Coordinates of C-alpha atoms and ligand atoms in Angstrom, one line a residue:
M11 CA 0.0 0.0 0.0
K12 CA 1.2 3.5 -0.9
P13 CA 1.9 5.9 2.0
S14 CA -0.8 8.6 2.5
I15 CA 0.2 12.2 2.2
V16 CA -1.8 15.4 3.0
V17 CA -0.8 18.3 0.7
Y18 CA -1.9 21.7 2.0
R19 CA -0.4 24.2 -0.5
D20 CA -0.6 24.5 -4.2
V21 CA 2.0 22.3 -5.9
P22 CA 2.5 22.4 -9.8
D23 CA 0.7 19.5 -11.6
D24 CA 3.9 17.8 -12.8
L25 CA 5.2 17.6 -9.3
L26 CA 1.9 16.4 -8.0
A27 CA 2.1 13.6 -10.6
R28 CA 5.5 12.7 -9.3
L29 CA 4.2 12.6 -5.8
S30 CA 1.1 10.6 -6.8
A31 CA 3.3 7.9 -8.3
E32 CA 4.7 7.2 -4.8
C33 CA 1.9 8.2 -2.5
D34 CA -1.9 8.5 -2.1
V35 CA -2.2 12.2 -2.3
H36 CA -5.0 14.1 -0.4
R37 CA -5.2 17.8 -1.2
V38 CA -6.6 20.2 1.3
R39 CA -6.7 24.0 1.5
E40 CA -6.0 24.1 5.3
I41 CA -4.0 21.9 7.6
D42 CA -5.4 23.2 10.8
P43 CA -8.4 21.0 11.9
D44 CA -9.7 23.8 14.1
I45 CA -10.2 25.9 10.8
D46 CA -11.3 23.0 8.6
P47 CA -12.5 19.9 10.6
S48 CA -12.7 17.8 7.4
V49 CA -8.9 17.4 7.5
K50 CA -9.1 15.5 10.8
P51 CA -9.8 12.0 9.3
L52 CA -7.0 12.5 6.7
L53 CA -4.5 13.4 9.4
A54 CA -5.5 10.3 11.4
Q55 CA -4.3 8.2 8.4
A56 CA -1.4 10.4 7.2
D57 CA 2.2 9.1 6.8
A58 CA 3.4 12.5 5.6
I59 CA 2.3 16.1 5.2
L60 CA 3.6 18.7 2.7
G61 CA 2.9 22.4 2.5
S62 CA 3.9 25.6 4.3
G63 CA 2.5 27.6 7.2
G64 CA 0.3 26.2 10.0
N65 CA 1.3 25.5 13.6
I66 CA 2.7 22.0 13.8
D67 CA 3.0 21.3 17.5
A68 CA 2.4 18.5 20.0
R69 CA -1.4 19.1 19.8
F70 CA -1.3 18.7 16.0
L71 CA 0.9 15.6 16.2
A72 CA -1.6 13.9 18.6
M73 CA -4.1 14.1 15.7
A74 CA -1.6 12.5 13.3
P75 CA -0.4 9.3 15.1
K76 CA 1.0 7.6 12.0
L77 CA 2.9 10.7 10.8
R78 CA 6.5 10.0 9.8
V79 CA 7.5 12.9 7.6
A80 CA 6.7 16.6 7.5
S81 CA 8.0 18.4 4.4
T82 CA 7.8 22.2 4.5
I83 CA 8.1 24.2 1.3
T84 CA 10.3 26.8 3.1
V85 CA 13.7 27.0 4.6
G86 CA 12.5 28.6 7.8
Y87 CA 10.8 26.2 10.2
D88 CA 9.8 28.3 13.2
N89 CA 6.2 27.2 12.9
F90 CA 7.3 23.6 13.8
D91 CA 7.9 22.3 17.3
V92 CA 11.0 20.3 16.4
T93 CA 11.4 18.8 19.8
A94 CA 7.8 17.5 19.7
L95 CA 8.4 16.2 16.1
S96 CA 11.5 14.3 17.2
E97 CA 9.7 12.8 20.2
H98 CA 7.0 11.5 17.9
N99 CA 9.7 10.1 15.5
V100 CA 8.6 12.6 12.7
V101 CA 11.4 13.9 10.5
L102 CA 11.2 17.5 9.3
M103 CA 12.4 18.2 5.8
H104 CA 13.0 21.8 4.5
T105 CA 14.2 23.6 1.4
P106 CA 17.5 25.4 1.9
D107 CA 19.8 26.6 -0.9
V108 CA 17.2 26.6 -3.8
L109 CA 15.9 30.0 -2.6
T110 CA 19.1 31.6 -1.3
E111 CA 20.0 33.8 -4.4
T112 CA 16.4 34.9 -4.9
V113 CA 16.0 36.0 -1.3
A114 CA 19.3 37.8 -1.4
D115 CA 18.1 39.7 -4.5
A116 CA 14.9 40.7 -2.7
T117 CA 17.0 41.9 0.3
M118 CA 19.2 44.1 -2.0
A119 CA 16.0 45.3 -3.7
L120 CA 14.6 46.4 -0.3
V121 CA 17.9 48.2 0.5
L122 CA 17.8 50.1 -2.7
A123 CA 14.0 50.8 -2.7
T124 CA 14.2 52.1 0.8
A125 CA 17.4 54.2 0.5
R126 CA 16.4 55.7 -2.9
R127 CA 12.8 56.1 -1.9
M128 CA 11.6 54.4 -5.0
I129 CA 8.1 53.3 -3.9
I130 CA 7.1 56.7 -2.6
S131 CA 8.6 58.4 -5.7
S132 CA 6.6 56.1 -7.9
E133 CA 3.4 56.9 -5.9
R134 CA 4.1 60.6 -6.3
V135 CA 4.6 60.3 -10.1
K136 CA 1.3 58.3 -10.4
R137 CA -0.5 61.0 -8.4
G138 CA 0.7 63.6 -10.9
E139 CA 3.1 65.4 -8.6
W140 CA 6.1 65.3 -11.0
T141 CA 5.3 68.6 -12.7
Q142 CA 8.7 70.2 -12.7
S143 CA 12.4 69.3 -11.9
I144 CA 12.5 67.4 -8.6
T145 CA 13.4 69.2 -5.4
P146 CA 15.4 67.9 -2.5
D147 CA 12.3 66.4 -0.8
W148 CA 12.5 63.6 -3.5
Y149 CA 16.1 62.8 -2.7
G150 CA 17.2 59.5 -1.1
C151 CA 20.6 58.5 0.2
D152 CA 23.5 56.6 -1.4
V153 CA 24.0 52.8 -1.0
H154 CA 27.3 52.2 -2.8
H155 CA 30.4 52.3 -0.6
K156 CA 28.4 52.6 2.6
T157 CA 28.6 50.0 5.5
M158 CA 26.2 47.1 5.6
G159 CA 25.8 45.2 8.8
I160 CA 24.3 41.7 8.3
V161 CA 22.8 40.0 11.3
G162 CA 22.8 36.3 10.6
M163 CA 25.6 35.1 8.3
G164 CA 24.2 31.9 6.9
R165 CA 23.3 31.0 3.3
I166 CA 21.3 34.2 2.6
G167 CA 23.6 36.5 4.6
D168 CA 26.6 35.3 2.6
A169 CA 24.7 35.8 -0.7
L170 CA 23.8 39.3 0.4
A171 CA 27.3 40.1 1.4
R172 CA 28.5 39.0 -2.1
R173 CA 26.0 41.4 -3.8
A174 CA 26.7 44.3 -1.5
H175 CA 30.5 44.0 -1.5
C176 CA 31.2 42.9 -5.1
G177 CA 28.4 44.8 -6.7
F178 CA 28.1 48.0 -4.6
G179 CA 31.6 48.3 -3.1
M180 CA 30.0 48.1 0.4
N181 CA 32.0 47.6 3.6
I182 CA 30.6 44.4 5.3
L183 CA 30.1 43.9 9.0
Y184 CA 28.3 40.8 10.3
H185 CA 27.1 39.3 13.5
A186 CA 26.2 35.6 14.0
R187 CA 26.7 32.9 16.7
S188 CA 30.0 31.9 15.1
R189 CA 32.7 33.3 12.9
H190 CA 32.4 32.7 9.1
E191 CA 36.0 32.8 7.8
K192 CA 35.0 32.0 4.2
T193 CA 32.8 35.0 4.0
E194 CA 35.4 37.1 5.9
N195 CA 38.0 36.2 3.3
A196 CA 35.8 36.5 0.2
Y197 CA 34.1 39.8 1.0
Q198 CA 36.5 41.4 3.6
A199 CA 33.6 41.0 6.0
Q200 CA 34.4 41.8 9.7
Y201 CA 32.8 40.2 12.7
R202 CA 31.2 42.5 15.3
S203 CA 29.2 42.1 18.5
L204 CA 25.6 43.1 17.8
D205 CA 26.0 46.4 19.6
A206 CA 29.1 47.4 17.6
L207 CA 27.4 46.4 14.3
L208 CA 24.4 48.5 15.2
S209 CA 26.4 51.6 16.0
E210 CA 28.7 51.3 12.9
S211 CA 26.3 50.3 10.1
D212 CA 24.5 52.5 7.6
F213 CA 22.3 49.6 6.7
V214 CA 21.3 46.8 9.1
C215 CA 20.0 43.7 7.3
I216 CA 18.4 40.9 9.3
T217 CA 18.7 37.4 7.8
L218 CA 18.1 35.5 11.0
P219 CA 15.7 32.6 11.7
L220 CA 13.1 33.1 14.4
T221 CA 14.0 31.2 17.5
K222 CA 13.6 31.7 21.3
E223 CA 16.9 33.6 21.2
T224 CA 16.1 35.9 18.3
H225 CA 12.5 36.7 19.3
H226 CA 12.3 40.5 19.7
L227 CA 16.1 40.7 19.5
F228 CA 15.5 44.2 18.0
S229 CA 13.6 46.6 20.2
R230 CA 13.8 50.2 21.4
E231 CA 17.3 49.7 22.9
Q232 CA 18.7 48.4 19.7
F233 CA 17.2 51.1 17.5
E234 CA 18.7 53.7 19.9
K235 CA 22.1 52.2 19.3
M236 CA 21.8 52.6 15.5
K237 CA 22.8 55.8 13.6
R238 CA 19.9 58.2 13.2
S239 CA 20.7 58.0 9.4
A240 CA 20.5 54.2 9.4
I241 CA 18.1 52.0 7.4
L242 CA 16.9 48.7 8.8
V243 CA 15.9 45.8 6.5
N244 CA 14.3 42.6 7.6
I245 CA 14.0 39.6 5.4
G246 CA 14.3 37.0 8.2
R247 CA 11.1 36.7 10.3
G248 CA 8.8 39.4 11.6
A249 CA 9.0 38.6 15.3
V250 CA 12.8 39.1 15.4
I251 CA 11.7 42.8 15.6
D252 CA 9.4 44.3 18.2
E253 CA 7.2 45.9 15.6
T254 CA 5.5 48.4 18.0
A255 CA 8.9 49.7 19.1
L256 CA 10.0 49.9 15.4
A257 CA 6.9 51.9 14.4
Q258 CA 7.7 54.3 17.3
A259 CA 11.4 54.5 16.3
L260 CA 10.4 55.3 12.7
A261 CA 7.8 57.8 13.8
D262 CA 10.2 59.8 16.0
N263 CA 13.2 59.4 13.6
T264 CA 15.3 57.4 15.9
I265 CA 16.3 55.7 12.7
L266 CA 15.8 57.0 9.1
A267 CA 13.8 54.2 7.5
A268 CA 13.0 50.5 7.2
G269 CA 12.3 48.0 4.5
L270 CA 10.3 45.0 5.7
D271 CA 9.4 41.7 4.0
V272 CA 8.2 39.9 7.1
F273 CA 5.9 40.8 10.0
E274 CA 4.8 39.7 13.4
Q275 CA 1.4 39.0 12.0
E276 CA 1.0 38.0 8.4
P277 CA -0.9 39.2 6.5
L278 CA -0.2 42.5 8.1
S279 CA -3.1 43.7 10.3
P280 CA -5.1 46.7 8.9
D281 CA -4.5 48.3 12.3
S282 CA -0.7 48.2 12.0
P283 CA 0.9 51.6 12.7
L284 CA 3.5 50.8 10.0
L285 CA 0.8 51.4 7.3
S286 CA 0.7 55.1 7.9
L287 CA 4.4 55.8 8.1
P288 CA 6.1 57.5 5.1
N289 CA 9.6 56.1 5.8
V290 CA 8.9 52.3 5.5
V291 CA 8.7 50.0 2.5
L292 CA 6.4 47.1 3.1
M293 CA 6.5 43.9 1.1
P294 CA 4.0 40.9 1.5
H295 CA 6.7 38.2 2.3
I296 CA 7.9 38.0 -1.3
G297 CA 11.5 37.1 -0.5
S298 CA 11.4 33.8 -2.5
A299 CA 8.4 34.6 -4.6
T300 CA 9.5 34.2 -8.2
H301 CA 8.0 31.6 -10.5
E302 CA 11.4 29.9 -10.9
T303 CA 12.2 29.7 -7.2
R304 CA 8.8 28.8 -6.0
Y305 CA 8.8 25.9 -8.5
A306 CA 12.3 24.8 -7.3
M307 CA 11.2 24.9 -3.7
A308 CA 8.1 22.8 -4.4
A309 CA 10.3 20.3 -6.4
C310 CA 12.8 20.2 -3.5
A311 CA 10.0 19.5 -1.0
V312 CA 8.5 16.7 -3.1
D313 CA 11.9 15.1 -3.5
N314 CA 12.5 15.5 0.2
V315 CA 9.3 13.7 1.2
I316 CA 9.8 10.8 -1.2
R317 CA 13.4 10.3 0.0
A318 CA 12.4 10.6 3.7
L319 CA 9.5 8.1 3.3
N320 CA 12.2 5.8 2.1
R321 CA 14.2 6.6 5.2
D322 CA 16.8 8.7 3.4
V323 CA 17.4 11.8 5.4
S324 CA 20.9 12.5 4.2
Q325 CA 19.9 15.9 2.7
N326 CA 17.6 18.8 3.9
C327 CA 16.6 17.2 7.2
V328 CA 16.3 19.4 10.3
N329 CA 16.1 16.5 12.8
P330 CA 17.7 13.3 11.3
Q331 CA 18.0 11.9 14.8
A332 CA 14.2 11.4 14.8
L333 CA 14.7 8.4 12.6
Q334 CA 16.9 6.6 15.2
H335 CA 14.2 6.4 17.8
Ligands
NAP5 P1 20.9 29.7 7.8 O1 21.9 29.4 6.7 O2 20.6 28.7 8.8 O3 21.5 31.1 8.5 C1 21.0 31.6 9.7 C2 22.1 32.5 10.3 O4 21.5 33.0 11.5 C3 23.4 31.8 10.8 O5 24.5 32.6 10.4 C4 23.2 31.7 12.3 O6 24.5 31.8 13.0 C5 22.5 32.9 12.6 N1 21.8 32.9 13.9 C6 20.9 32.0 14.3 N2 20.5 32.2 15.6 C7 21.3 33.3 16.0 C8 21.4 34.1 17.2 N3 20.7 33.7 18.3 N4 22.3 35.1 17.2 C9 23.0 35.4 16.1 N5 22.9 34.8 14.9 C10 22.1 33.7 14.9 O7 19.5 30.2 7.2 P2 19.2 30.9 5.8 O8 19.0 29.9 4.7 O9 20.3 32.0 5.5 O10 17.8 31.6 6.1 C11 17.7 32.5 7.2 C12 16.3 32.8 7.5 O11 15.7 33.6 6.5 C13 15.3 31.6 7.6 O12 15.4 30.9 8.8 C14 14.0 32.2 7.3 O13 13.4 32.6 8.6 C15 14.3 33.5 6.6 N6 13.8 33.5 5.2 C16 12.9 34.4 4.8 C17 12.5 34.4 3.5 C18 11.5 35.4 3.0 O14 10.8 35.2 2.0 N7 11.5 36.6 3.6 C19 12.9 33.4 2.6 C20 13.8 32.5 3.0 C21 14.3 32.5 4.3 P3 25.6 30.7 12.9 O15 26.1 30.8 11.5 O16 26.7 31.2 13.8 O17 25.0 29.4 13.2

């Protein structure tokens, strides 16, 4: 008998066909039984799940007693309780590498759009305000040859450092849990404590995962350590920043501006104070959202689940030890 899999995000037809050759596929719109109770009997029989989002914790796992593999179409996995998964002998597969370059492009785009005030300028042109030569109130600030501080120097941080240093002649500072000598040598990147990075950087770019340690790592205290001319860009996860404190810091010009792809609550609440600020660029979590990369991520997630169901967790597995139980 084929293993049973619940697929809870859109997957291209050819990839679904590849999955169907190996598994009994059950497609649902929603993985949370509290939102759609009809998923409950499918979870009771599921050997695997594949999708993105949802809150996969001990309570969820209790509803899926046969589950062996969870395959997320993301590299970040903060919505999974990895300890609970391992205790239930469920391996978690994710999609690193295939999205790295695309997310680094999006981060650089946010740096440029925020510094050069591209979105607000476009809105002004569309409103018919470009009626004579522009005046200094349209000006932005330079990016090239400035100092970029990258917080989190993993796959995406390294790809961002390459763009910023090799393409824009930027001076690179970084902060992570460990030293990254390859990046230091390739892009003359210098390690800093978080406080030193904040005080020296013109651009502070967050490429961190969300964990207990990084939750609200950026709050009022950190914004006050930054230059008043600094721009903050977050492509990691929204809750790394205390968003209320950020809105306040932007409103009272503690920092110059921010470019954000991720938020504490997604989609962003209509009540968010960020919506009314002129010095913030807001993107709807589009870091990896190109046709090519979203296809590559789905293909990676499908390959991951097929391999893991065959007990191969040699690649892209967050908790390979779960197999040993
Ligand atoms: P990665 O290779 O695992 O890199 C993560 C980096 O964060 C590492 O350098 C790590 O330090 C550092 N780090 C983790 N905890 C830290 C802490 N407490 N203090 C300081 N540094 C810490 O991950 P990645 O592939 O670059 O992806 C990073 C994150 O980007 C993902 O987890 C996801 O949340 C986010 N993301 C967002 C989008 C989007 O669409 N906006 C798309 C993809 C990914 P060490 O190197 O010292 O271990």
